[in-house]
mmCIF file of C-alpha atoms and ligand atoms in Angstrom:
data_model
loop_
_atom_site.group_PDB
_atom_site.id
_atom_site.type_symbol
_atom_site.label_atom_id
_atom_site.label_comp_id
_atom_site.label_asym_id
_atom_site.label_seq_id
_atom_site.Cartn_x
_atom_site.Cartn_y
_atom_site.Cartn_z
ATOM 1 C CA MET O 1 -32.387 -5.890 -1.217
ATOM 2 C CA GLU O 2 -31.054 -3.508 1.497
ATOM 3 C CA ARG O 3 -30.631 -0.004 0.460
ATOM 4 C CA VAL O 4 -26.845 1.087 0.574
ATOM 5 C CA ARG O 5 -24.701 4.025 -0.759
ATOM 6 C CA ASP O 6 -22.127 3.806 -3.335
ATOM 7 C CA LEU O 7 -18.726 2.971 -1.903
ATOM 8 C CA SER O 8 -16.947 4.480 -4.786
ATOM 9 C CA GLU O 9 -18.294 7.674 -3.882
ATOM 10 C CA LEU O 10 -17.242 7.682 -0.462
ATOM 11 C CA PRO O 11 -14.277 9.940 0.187
ATOM 12 C CA LYS O 12 -11.136 8.093 1.463
ATOM 13 C CA ALA O 13 -7.418 8.067 1.395
ATOM 14 C CA HIS O 14 -5.522 5.129 -0.169
ATOM 15 C CA LEU O 15 -2.228 4.580 2.158
ATOM 16 C CA HIS O 16 -1.145 0.969 1.040
ATOM 17 C CA LEU O 17 -0.396 0.790 -2.884
ATOM 18 C CA HIS O 18 2.812 -0.299 -4.297
ATOM 19 C CA PHE O 19 4.095 0.944 -7.471
ATOM 20 C CA THR O 20 4.170 -1.693 -9.985
ATOM 21 C CA GLY O 21 1.339 -3.492 -8.097
ATOM 22 C CA SER O 22 -0.843 -0.554 -8.986
ATOM 23 C CA MET O 23 -0.600 -1.312 -12.668
ATOM 24 C CA ARG O 24 -3.480 -2.121 -14.946
ATOM 25 C CA PRO O 25 -3.264 -5.585 -16.347
ATOM 26 C CA GLY O 26 -3.832 -4.483 -19.943
ATOM 27 C CA THR O 27 -0.943 -2.004 -19.291
ATOM 28 C CA VAL O 28 1.533 -4.520 -17.896
ATOM 29 C CA LEU O 29 0.429 -7.017 -21.264
ATOM 30 C CA GLU O 30 0.901 -3.970 -23.600
ATOM 31 C CA LEU O 31 4.441 -3.006 -22.116
ATOM 32 C CA ALA O 32 5.455 -6.701 -22.258
ATOM 33 C CA ASP O 33 4.512 -6.819 -25.877
ATOM 34 C CA LYS O 34 6.138 -3.265 -26.547
ATOM 35 C CA TYR O 35 9.429 -4.668 -25.343
ATOM 36 C CA GLY O 36 9.250 -8.421 -25.959
ATOM 37 C CA VAL O 37 9.460 -9.485 -22.270
ATOM 38 C CA ARG O 38 8.126 -12.925 -21.919
ATOM 39 C CA LEU O 39 5.975 -12.900 -18.887
ATOM 40 C CA PRO O 40 5.639 -15.988 -16.703
ATOM 41 C CA ASP O 41 2.447 -18.059 -17.626
ATOM 42 C CA ALA O 42 1.207 -17.857 -14.002
ATOM 43 C CA LEU O 43 1.336 -14.032 -14.526
ATOM 44 C CA THR O 44 -0.132 -13.898 -17.980
ATOM 45 C CA ASP O 45 -3.008 -16.244 -16.532
ATOM 46 C CA ALA O 46 -3.751 -13.732 -13.734
ATOM 47 C CA LEU O 47 -3.807 -10.772 -15.862
ATOM 48 C CA THR O 48 -6.064 -12.266 -18.588
ATOM 49 C CA SER O 49 -8.273 -13.897 -16.182
ATOM 50 C CA GLY O 50 -8.608 -11.051 -13.409
ATOM 51 C CA GLU O 51 -8.227 -14.261 -11.003
ATOM 52 C CA PRO O 52 -5.172 -13.956 -8.623
ATOM 53 C CA PRO O 53 -2.566 -16.624 -9.120
ATOM 54 C CA LYS O 54 -2.641 -19.279 -6.263
ATOM 55 C CA LEU O 55 -0.076 -18.080 -4.001
ATOM 56 C CA ARG O 56 0.978 -19.321 -0.405
ATOM 57 C CA ALA O 57 3.064 -16.428 0.695
ATOM 58 C CA THR O 58 2.988 -17.688 4.256
ATOM 59 C CA ASP O 59 5.812 -20.237 3.167
ATOM 60 C CA GLU O 60 9.028 -18.701 1.764
ATOM 61 C CA ARG O 61 8.620 -20.582 -1.699
ATOM 62 C CA GLY O 62 5.197 -19.299 -1.973
ATOM 63 C CA TRP O 63 6.521 -15.637 -1.169
ATOM 64 C CA PHE O 64 9.456 -16.261 -3.767
ATOM 65 C CA ARG O 65 6.841 -17.367 -6.248
ATOM 66 C CA PHE O 66 4.936 -13.989 -5.871
ATOM 67 C CA GLN O 67 8.082 -12.086 -5.956
ATOM 68 C CA ARG O 68 9.153 -13.613 -9.036
ATOM 69 C CA LEU O 69 5.640 -12.335 -10.762
ATOM 70 C CA TYR O 70 5.827 -8.936 -9.224
ATOM 71 C CA ASP O 71 9.544 -8.746 -10.597
ATOM 72 C CA ALA O 72 8.301 -9.690 -14.254
ATOM 73 C CA ALA O 73 5.682 -7.296 -14.201
ATOM 74 C CA ARG O 74 8.272 -4.525 -12.982
ATOM 75 C CA SER O 75 10.640 -5.479 -15.774
ATOM 76 C CA CYS O 76 8.054 -4.019 -18.332
ATOM 77 C CA LEU O 77 8.750 -0.553 -16.958
ATOM 78 C CA ARG O 78 11.948 0.694 -18.967
ATOM 79 C CA GLU O 79 11.446 4.252 -19.903
ATOM 80 C CA PRO O 80 10.076 7.387 -18.112
ATOM 81 C CA GLU O 81 6.977 7.486 -20.311
ATOM 82 C CA ASP O 82 6.083 4.094 -18.789
ATOM 83 C CA ILE O 83 6.413 5.492 -15.301
ATOM 84 C CA ARG O 84 4.210 8.572 -16.081
ATOM 85 C CA ARG O 85 1.599 6.072 -17.548
ATOM 86 C CA LEU O 86 1.633 4.110 -14.575
ATOM 87 C CA VAL O 87 1.386 7.129 -12.006
ATOM 88 C CA ARG O 88 -1.329 8.603 -14.163
ATOM 89 C CA GLU O 89 -3.607 5.301 -14.409
ATOM 90 C CA ALA O 90 -2.977 4.706 -10.852
ATOM 91 C CA ALA O 91 -4.462 8.094 -10.259
ATOM 92 C CA GLU O 92 -7.341 7.314 -12.590
ATOM 93 C CA GLU O 93 -8.234 4.399 -10.848
ATOM 94 C CA ASP O 94 -8.110 5.650 -7.466
ATOM 95 C CA LEU O 95 -10.416 8.559 -8.232
ATOM 96 C CA ARG O 96 -12.833 6.116 -9.853
ATOM 97 C CA ASP O 97 -12.960 4.412 -6.491
ATOM 98 C CA GLY O 98 -13.378 7.527 -4.516
ATOM 99 C CA SER O 99 -9.830 8.266 -3.431
ATOM 100 C CA GLY O 100 -9.194 11.674 -2.437
ATOM 101 C CA TRP O 101 -5.696 11.139 -1.428
ATOM 102 C CA LEU O 102 -3.148 8.666 -2.513
ATOM 103 C CA GLU O 103 0.206 7.718 -0.972
ATOM 104 C CA ILE O 104 2.236 5.374 -3.321
ATOM 105 C CA GLN O 105 5.022 3.395 -2.363
ATOM 106 C CA VAL O 106 8.183 2.735 -4.442
ATOM 107 C CA ASP O 107 11.807 1.496 -3.894
ATOM 108 C CA PRO O 108 13.295 3.523 -6.455
ATOM 109 C CA THR O 109 16.207 1.050 -6.637
ATOM 110 C CA SER O 110 14.293 -1.316 -8.434
ATOM 111 C CA TYR O 111 13.928 1.059 -11.658
ATOM 112 C CA ALA O 112 17.540 2.666 -11.210
ATOM 113 C CA PRO O 113 19.100 0.535 -13.761
ATOM 114 C CA ARG O 114 17.014 1.545 -16.722
ATOM 115 C CA LEU O 115 16.243 4.881 -15.483
ATOM 116 C CA GLY O 116 19.765 6.244 -15.289
ATOM 117 C CA GLY O 117 20.592 5.661 -11.385
ATOM 118 C CA LEU O 118 18.875 6.256 -8.082
ATOM 119 C CA ILE O 119 18.344 9.885 -8.136
ATOM 120 C CA PRO O 120 16.944 10.212 -11.838
ATOM 121 C CA ALA O 121 14.578 7.231 -11.239
ATOM 122 C CA LEU O 122 13.076 9.136 -7.804
ATOM 123 C CA GLU O 123 12.972 12.532 -9.898
ATOM 124 C CA ILE O 124 11.270 10.873 -12.877
ATOM 125 C CA ILE O 125 8.999 9.191 -10.296
ATOM 126 C CA LEU O 126 8.312 12.411 -8.121
ATOM 127 C CA ASP O 127 7.913 14.588 -11.131
ATOM 128 C CA ALA O 128 5.320 12.030 -12.489
ATOM 129 C CA VAL O 129 3.401 12.216 -9.094
ATOM 130 C CA GLU O 130 3.404 16.003 -9.381
ATOM 131 C CA THR O 131 2.144 16.348 -13.082
ATOM 132 C CA THR O 132 -0.606 13.726 -12.279
ATOM 133 C CA SER O 133 -1.520 15.201 -9.104
ATOM 134 C CA ARG O 134 -1.973 18.641 -10.748
ATOM 135 C CA GLU O 135 -3.646 17.344 -13.828
ATOM 136 C CA THR O 136 -6.202 14.803 -12.174
ATOM 137 C CA GLY O 137 -6.796 16.874 -8.867
ATOM 138 C CA LEU O 138 -6.004 13.784 -6.856
ATOM 139 C CA GLY O 139 -3.483 14.623 -3.969
ATOM 140 C CA MET O 140 -0.584 12.160 -4.314
ATOM 141 C CA ARG O 141 2.628 11.715 -2.266
ATOM 142 C CA VAL O 142 5.290 8.879 -2.145
ATOM 143 C CA LEU O 143 6.475 6.853 0.530
ATOM 144 C CA VAL O 144 9.903 5.576 -0.291
ATOM 145 C CA ALA O 145 10.330 1.956 0.877
ATOM 146 C CA ALA O 146 13.472 -0.116 1.346
ATOM 147 C CA ASN O 147 13.719 -3.632 0.845
ATOM 148 C CA ARG O 148 14.355 -5.921 3.667
ATOM 149 C CA MET O 149 16.228 -8.588 1.668
ATOM 150 C CA LYS O 150 18.853 -5.979 0.961
ATOM 151 C CA HIS O 151 21.580 -4.853 3.119
ATOM 152 C CA PRO O 152 20.712 -2.278 5.781
ATOM 153 C CA LEU O 153 23.188 0.012 4.401
ATOM 154 C CA ASP O 154 21.153 0.255 1.213
ATOM 155 C CA ALA O 155 18.346 1.445 3.444
ATOM 156 C CA ARG O 156 20.316 3.994 4.970
ATOM 157 C CA THR O 157 21.468 5.303 1.651
ATOM 158 C CA LEU O 158 17.547 5.396 0.517
ATOM 159 C CA ALA O 159 16.380 7.192 3.846
ATOM 160 C CA ARG O 160 18.816 9.867 2.896
ATOM 161 C CA LEU O 161 17.748 10.364 -0.542
ATOM 162 C CA ALA O 162 14.100 10.348 0.661
ATOM 163 C CA VAL O 163 14.624 13.156 3.213
ATOM 164 C CA ARG O 164 16.481 15.179 0.572
ATOM 165 C CA TYR O 165 13.228 14.904 -1.342
ATOM 166 C CA ALA O 166 10.995 15.741 1.372
ATOM 167 C CA ASP O 167 9.795 18.935 0.139
ATOM 168 C CA ARG O 168 9.108 17.252 -3.261
ATOM 169 C CA GLY O 169 6.687 14.920 -2.338
ATOM 170 C CA VAL O 170 7.991 12.319 -0.515
ATOM 171 C CA VAL O 171 6.089 11.895 3.168
ATOM 172 C CA GLY O 172 7.483 8.623 4.638
ATOM 173 C CA PHE O 173 9.778 5.881 4.542
ATOM 174 C CA GLY O 174 8.825 1.749 4.685
ATOM 175 C CA LEU O 175 10.255 -1.315 4.863
ATOM 176 C CA SER O 176 8.748 -4.295 2.570
ATOM 177 C CA ASN O 177 9.447 -7.664 1.379
ATOM 178 C CA ASP O 178 9.519 -10.861 3.478
ATOM 179 C CA GLU O 179 9.297 -10.240 7.360
ATOM 180 C CA ARG O 180 10.420 -13.499 8.285
ATOM 181 C CA ARG O 181 14.021 -12.489 6.896
ATOM 182 C CA GLY O 182 16.280 -10.368 9.325
ATOM 183 C CA LEU O 183 15.214 -8.005 11.990
ATOM 184 C CA ALA O 184 13.142 -4.898 12.068
ATOM 185 C CA ARG O 185 16.499 -3.396 14.237
ATOM 186 C CA ASP O 186 18.642 -3.869 11.542
ATOM 187 C CA PHE O 187 16.839 -0.862 9.858
ATOM 188 C CA ASP O 188 16.818 1.143 12.899
ATOM 189 C CA ARG O 189 19.520 3.536 11.535
ATOM 190 C CA ALA O 190 17.707 4.095 8.307
ATOM 191 C CA PHE O 191 14.516 4.789 9.976
ATOM 192 C CA HIS O 192 16.268 7.225 12.573
ATOM 193 C CA ILE O 193 17.410 9.131 9.476
ATOM 194 C CA ALA O 194 14.069 9.294 7.852
ATOM 195 C CA ARG O 195 12.346 10.374 11.022
ATOM 196 C CA GLU O 196 14.952 13.029 12.049
ATOM 197 C CA GLY O 197 14.179 14.196 8.405
ATOM 198 C CA GLY O 198 10.506 14.457 9.117
ATOM 199 C CA LEU O 199 9.235 11.571 7.591
ATOM 200 C CA LEU O 200 6.710 9.144 8.598
ATOM 201 C CA SER O 201 7.910 6.044 9.663
ATOM 202 C CA ALA O 202 5.523 3.152 7.895
ATOM 203 C CA PRO O 203 7.082 -0.131 7.859
ATOM 204 C CA HIS O 204 5.292 -3.313 6.838
ATOM 205 C CA GLY O 205 4.614 -5.778 9.952
ATOM 206 C CA GLY O 206 2.417 -8.347 11.015
ATOM 207 C CA GLU O 207 1.546 -9.747 7.765
ATOM 208 C CA LEU O 208 3.581 -12.707 7.184
ATOM 209 C CA ALA O 209 4.847 -12.508 10.667
ATOM 210 C CA GLY O 210 3.070 -12.640 13.937
ATOM 211 C CA PRO O 211 2.325 -9.865 16.535
ATOM 212 C CA ALA O 212 5.944 -9.659 17.660
ATOM 213 C CA SER O 213 6.823 -8.206 14.385
ATOM 214 C CA VAL O 214 4.378 -5.499 14.956
ATOM 215 C CA ARG O 215 5.961 -4.955 18.347
ATOM 216 C CA ASP O 216 9.553 -4.745 16.595
ATOM 217 C CA CYS O 217 8.078 -1.783 14.287
ATOM 218 C CA LEU O 218 6.766 0.129 17.130
ATOM 219 C CA ASP O 219 9.858 -0.550 19.433
ATOM 220 C CA ASP O 220 12.892 -0.436 16.788
ATOM 221 C CA LEU O 221 11.284 1.684 14.089
ATOM 222 C CA HIS O 222 8.932 4.060 15.917
ATOM 223 C CA ALA O 223 6.263 3.307 13.604
ATOM 224 C CA GLY O 224 3.728 6.054 13.030
ATOM 225 C CA ARG O 225 1.800 3.603 10.801
ATOM 226 C CA ILE O 226 2.026 -0.185 9.899
ATOM 227 C CA GLY O 227 1.806 -1.931 6.549
ATOM 228 C CA HIS O 228 -0.716 -4.557 7.255
ATOM 229 C CA GLY O 229 -0.196 -5.086 10.898
ATOM 230 C CA VAL O 230 -3.435 -7.756 10.941
ATOM 231 C CA ARG O 231 -1.627 -10.262 12.970
ATOM 232 C CA ALA O 232 -1.637 -7.847 15.746
ATOM 233 C CA ALA O 233 -5.069 -9.247 16.288
ATOM 234 C CA GLU O 234 -3.583 -12.255 17.804
ATOM 235 C CA ASP O 235 -2.557 -10.177 20.854
ATOM 236 C CA PRO O 236 -4.911 -8.050 22.767
ATOM 237 C CA ARG O 237 -2.484 -6.025 24.701
ATOM 238 C CA LEU O 238 -0.832 -5.141 21.454
ATOM 239 C CA LEU O 239 -4.119 -4.229 19.768
ATOM 240 C CA LYS O 240 -4.789 -1.845 23.127
ATOM 241 C CA ARG O 241 -1.318 -0.327 22.239
ATOM 242 C CA LEU O 242 -1.968 0.359 18.851
ATOM 243 C CA ALA O 243 -5.393 2.032 19.735
ATOM 244 C CA ASP O 244 -3.740 4.002 22.593
ATOM 245 C CA ARG O 245 -1.304 5.471 20.386
ATOM 246 C CA GLY O 246 -3.446 5.893 17.284
ATOM 247 C CA VAL O 247 -0.980 3.762 15.066
ATOM 248 C CA THR O 248 -2.776 3.473 11.913
ATOM 249 C CA CYS O 249 -2.746 0.083 10.429
ATOM 250 C CA GLU O 250 -2.952 -0.346 6.385
ATOM 251 C CA VAL O 251 -5.207 -3.201 6.155
ATOM 252 C CA CYS O 252 -5.052 -4.967 2.930
ATOM 253 C CA PRO O 253 -8.014 -7.690 2.939
ATOM 254 C CA ALA O 254 -8.101 -8.795 -0.681
ATOM 255 C CA SER O 255 -4.178 -9.114 -0.504
ATOM 256 C CA ASN O 256 -4.297 -11.048 2.905
ATOM 257 C CA VAL O 257 -6.858 -13.601 1.189
ATOM 258 C CA ALA O 258 -4.635 -13.877 -2.155
ATOM 259 C CA LEU O 259 -1.427 -14.315 -0.347
ATOM 260 C CA GLY O 260 -2.869 -16.872 1.967
ATOM 261 C CA VAL O 261 -2.367 -14.895 5.310
ATOM 262 C CA TYR O 262 -6.264 -15.679 5.847
ATOM 263 C CA GLU O 263 -8.210 -18.166 4.299
ATOM 264 C CA LYS O 264 -11.495 -16.158 3.530
ATOM 265 C CA PRO O 265 -12.269 -12.627 3.377
ATOM 266 C CA GLU O 266 -14.253 -12.923 6.533
ATOM 267 C CA ASP O 267 -11.222 -14.362 8.530
ATOM 268 C CA VAL O 268 -9.612 -10.761 8.092
ATOM 269 C CA PRO O 269 -9.789 -9.306 11.633
ATOM 270 C CA LEU O 270 -11.540 -5.970 10.265
ATOM 271 C CA ARG O 271 -14.012 -6.342 13.186
ATOM 272 C CA THR O 272 -11.387 -6.983 15.900
ATOM 273 C CA PHE O 273 -9.630 -4.280 14.882
ATOM 274 C CA PHE O 274 -12.444 -1.974 14.635
ATOM 275 C CA GLU O 275 -13.681 -2.685 18.169
ATOM 276 C CA ALA O 276 -10.458 -2.605 19.566
ATOM 277 C CA GLY O 277 -10.293 1.203 18.148
ATOM 278 C CA VAL O 278 -7.312 0.541 16.203
ATOM 279 C CA PRO O 279 -7.285 3.076 13.351
ATOM 280 C CA MET O 280 -7.280 1.230 9.881
ATOM 281 C CA ALA O 281 -6.706 2.418 6.416
ATOM 282 C CA LEU O 282 -7.952 -0.144 3.919
ATOM 283 C CA GLY O 283 -5.626 -0.455 0.920
ATOM 284 C CA ALA O 284 -5.401 -2.509 -2.281
ATOM 285 C CA ASP O 285 -1.632 -3.427 -1.812
ATOM 286 C CA ASP O 286 -0.984 -4.806 -5.182
ATOM 287 C CA PRO O 287 -4.034 -4.856 -7.411
ATOM 288 C CA LEU O 288 -2.261 -5.910 -10.471
ATOM 289 C CA LEU O 289 -1.821 -9.331 -8.943
ATOM 290 C CA PHE O 290 -4.973 -9.578 -6.466
ATOM 291 C CA GLY O 291 -7.618 -8.446 -8.796
ATOM 292 C CA SER O 292 -9.215 -5.827 -6.729
ATOM 293 C CA ARG O 293 -9.033 -2.146 -5.998
ATOM 294 C CA LEU O 294 -9.588 0.416 -3.221
ATOM 295 C CA ALA O 295 -13.259 0.316 -3.076
ATOM 296 C CA ALA O 296 -13.459 -3.433 -3.344
ATOM 297 C CA GLN O 297 -11.742 -3.340 -0.105
ATOM 298 C CA TYR O 298 -14.497 -1.426 1.552
ATOM 299 C CA GLU O 299 -17.261 -3.850 -0.220
ATOM 300 C CA ILE O 300 -15.481 -6.694 1.797
ATOM 301 C CA ALA O 301 -15.798 -4.954 5.058
ATOM 302 C CA ARG O 302 -19.563 -4.412 3.982
ATOM 303 C CA HIS O 303 -20.411 -7.703 2.638
ATOM 304 C CA HIS O 304 -18.074 -10.048 4.755
ATOM 305 C CA HIS O 305 -17.947 -8.319 8.171
ATOM 306 C CA GLY O 306 -21.323 -6.429 8.154
ATOM 307 C CA PHE O 307 -19.955 -2.816 8.327
ATOM 308 C CA THR O 308 -22.802 -0.468 7.990
ATOM 309 C CA ASP O 309 -22.620 2.578 6.166
ATOM 310 C CA ALA O 310 -22.017 4.666 9.209
ATOM 311 C CA GLU O 311 -19.083 2.376 9.988
ATOM 312 C CA LEU O 312 -17.877 2.435 6.613
ATOM 313 C CA ALA O 313 -17.869 6.261 6.996
ATOM 314 C CA GLU O 314 -15.737 5.912 9.782
ATOM 315 C CA LEU O 315 -13.244 3.852 8.159
ATOM 316 C CA ALA O 316 -13.086 6.224 5.593
ATOM 317 C CA ARG O 317 -12.288 8.983 8.267
ATOM 318 C CA GLN O 318 -9.657 6.632 9.725
ATOM 319 C CA SER O 319 -7.858 6.369 6.392
ATOM 320 C CA VAL O 320 -7.743 10.299 6.147
ATOM 321 C CA ARG O 321 -6.936 10.859 9.651
ATOM 322 C CA GLY O 322 -3.858 8.390 9.201
ATOM 323 C CA SER O 323 -2.831 9.882 6.006
ATOM 324 C CA ALA O 324 -0.101 12.585 5.549
ATOM 325 C CA ALA O 325 -2.301 14.753 3.816
ATOM 326 C CA PRO O 326 -2.419 18.747 4.710
ATOM 327 C CA GLU O 327 -4.960 19.898 6.919
ATOM 328 C CA GLU O 328 -7.053 21.813 4.251
ATOM 329 C CA VAL O 329 -7.259 18.354 2.313
ATOM 330 C CA ARG O 330 -8.117 16.362 5.327
ATOM 331 C CA LYS O 331 -11.011 18.795 6.111
ATOM 332 C CA ARG O 332 -12.155 18.559 2.722
ATOM 333 C CA LEU O 333 -12.290 14.764 2.698
ATOM 334 C CA LEU O 334 -13.851 14.412 6.125
ATOM 335 C CA ALA O 335 -16.740 17.002 5.235
ATOM 336 C CA GLY O 336 -17.173 14.732 2.134
ATOM 337 C CA VAL O 337 -17.429 11.556 4.216
ATOM 338 C CA ASP O 338 -20.050 13.479 6.207
ATOM 339 C CA ASP O 339 -21.831 14.428 3.192
ATOM 340 C CA TRP O 340 -21.713 10.916 1.629
ATOM 341 C CA LEU O 341 -23.419 9.520 4.853
ATOM 342 C CA ALA O 342 -26.090 12.385 5.050
ATOM 343 C CA ARG O 343 -27.269 11.408 1.441
ATOM 344 C CA PRO O 344 -29.977 8.890 1.354
ATOM 345 C CA ALA O 345 -29.149 5.443 0.484
ATOM 346 C CA ALA O 346 -29.994 4.462 -3.073
HETATM 347 ZN ZN1 ZN F 401 2.503 -3.943 0.740
#
């Protein structure tokens, strides 16, 4: 067997992780029990087996089913202590996987009804992130994400709120949910507010929809980073544009396979991106539902795409460079990547 280094010791930044989707399966089951929530069988089966539910999110029904499972899991988060637990466990899991910086993505609107409104919900989340970061030593920040299925005016409200909390841990503004609904352009005002307020524009694109959706993120939302973006692989000119501008794509291989964006791990265009010079930050997206966390994404690059340790180290560097981490954290993580590579393979 070939001697390789331990990928859970490779320092990296985790830039694509959704709030509810970050939960440990056992925690969801425990909370469901605590609150008497009846989870859909497909979710309970997935959480107890560790096998991702069979979802074909490439059609709208499949995506709807995925959202239903996600919503059921989210409905188990009811009190501030649940939020604090989620954040702490997400940090613990990330640290175990070698993450040195985590940007977690959340739409506080989803938690507002149970936590006393939009502002209290965001404050509870940001407090939890701040406390956890201090206690665990993992650098953590928040991306506030608007929901594409809602009205663009809601996105504007969220963008203003996100900007107001920029000095309390919000570093970016995202846009999630079904890319096939509406146009990126409908959300341009919200993203304008976010960018004016100094936040990074990081919308989802090029996952369920093709290269045009990535172009829309660049043209209409001035994306500095793209959630997924993998479908850009179908358009060499677009790849060149992403590479020239150094737009990092938050690529989530296990998620892509679980949602049917690609049939097999080896179909995810990691090599295409790497060879084209498009920076990537591998991410777990929703480990709760997809059954694998951060280091596992690098394992996919190693085992299904033949990435050498030197190439994996470069992927880790790309994740750090694509992050909103302050300079001293970036330096420390990049030095850690060099140390990892300098170590003899075990
Ligand atoms: Zn996502």
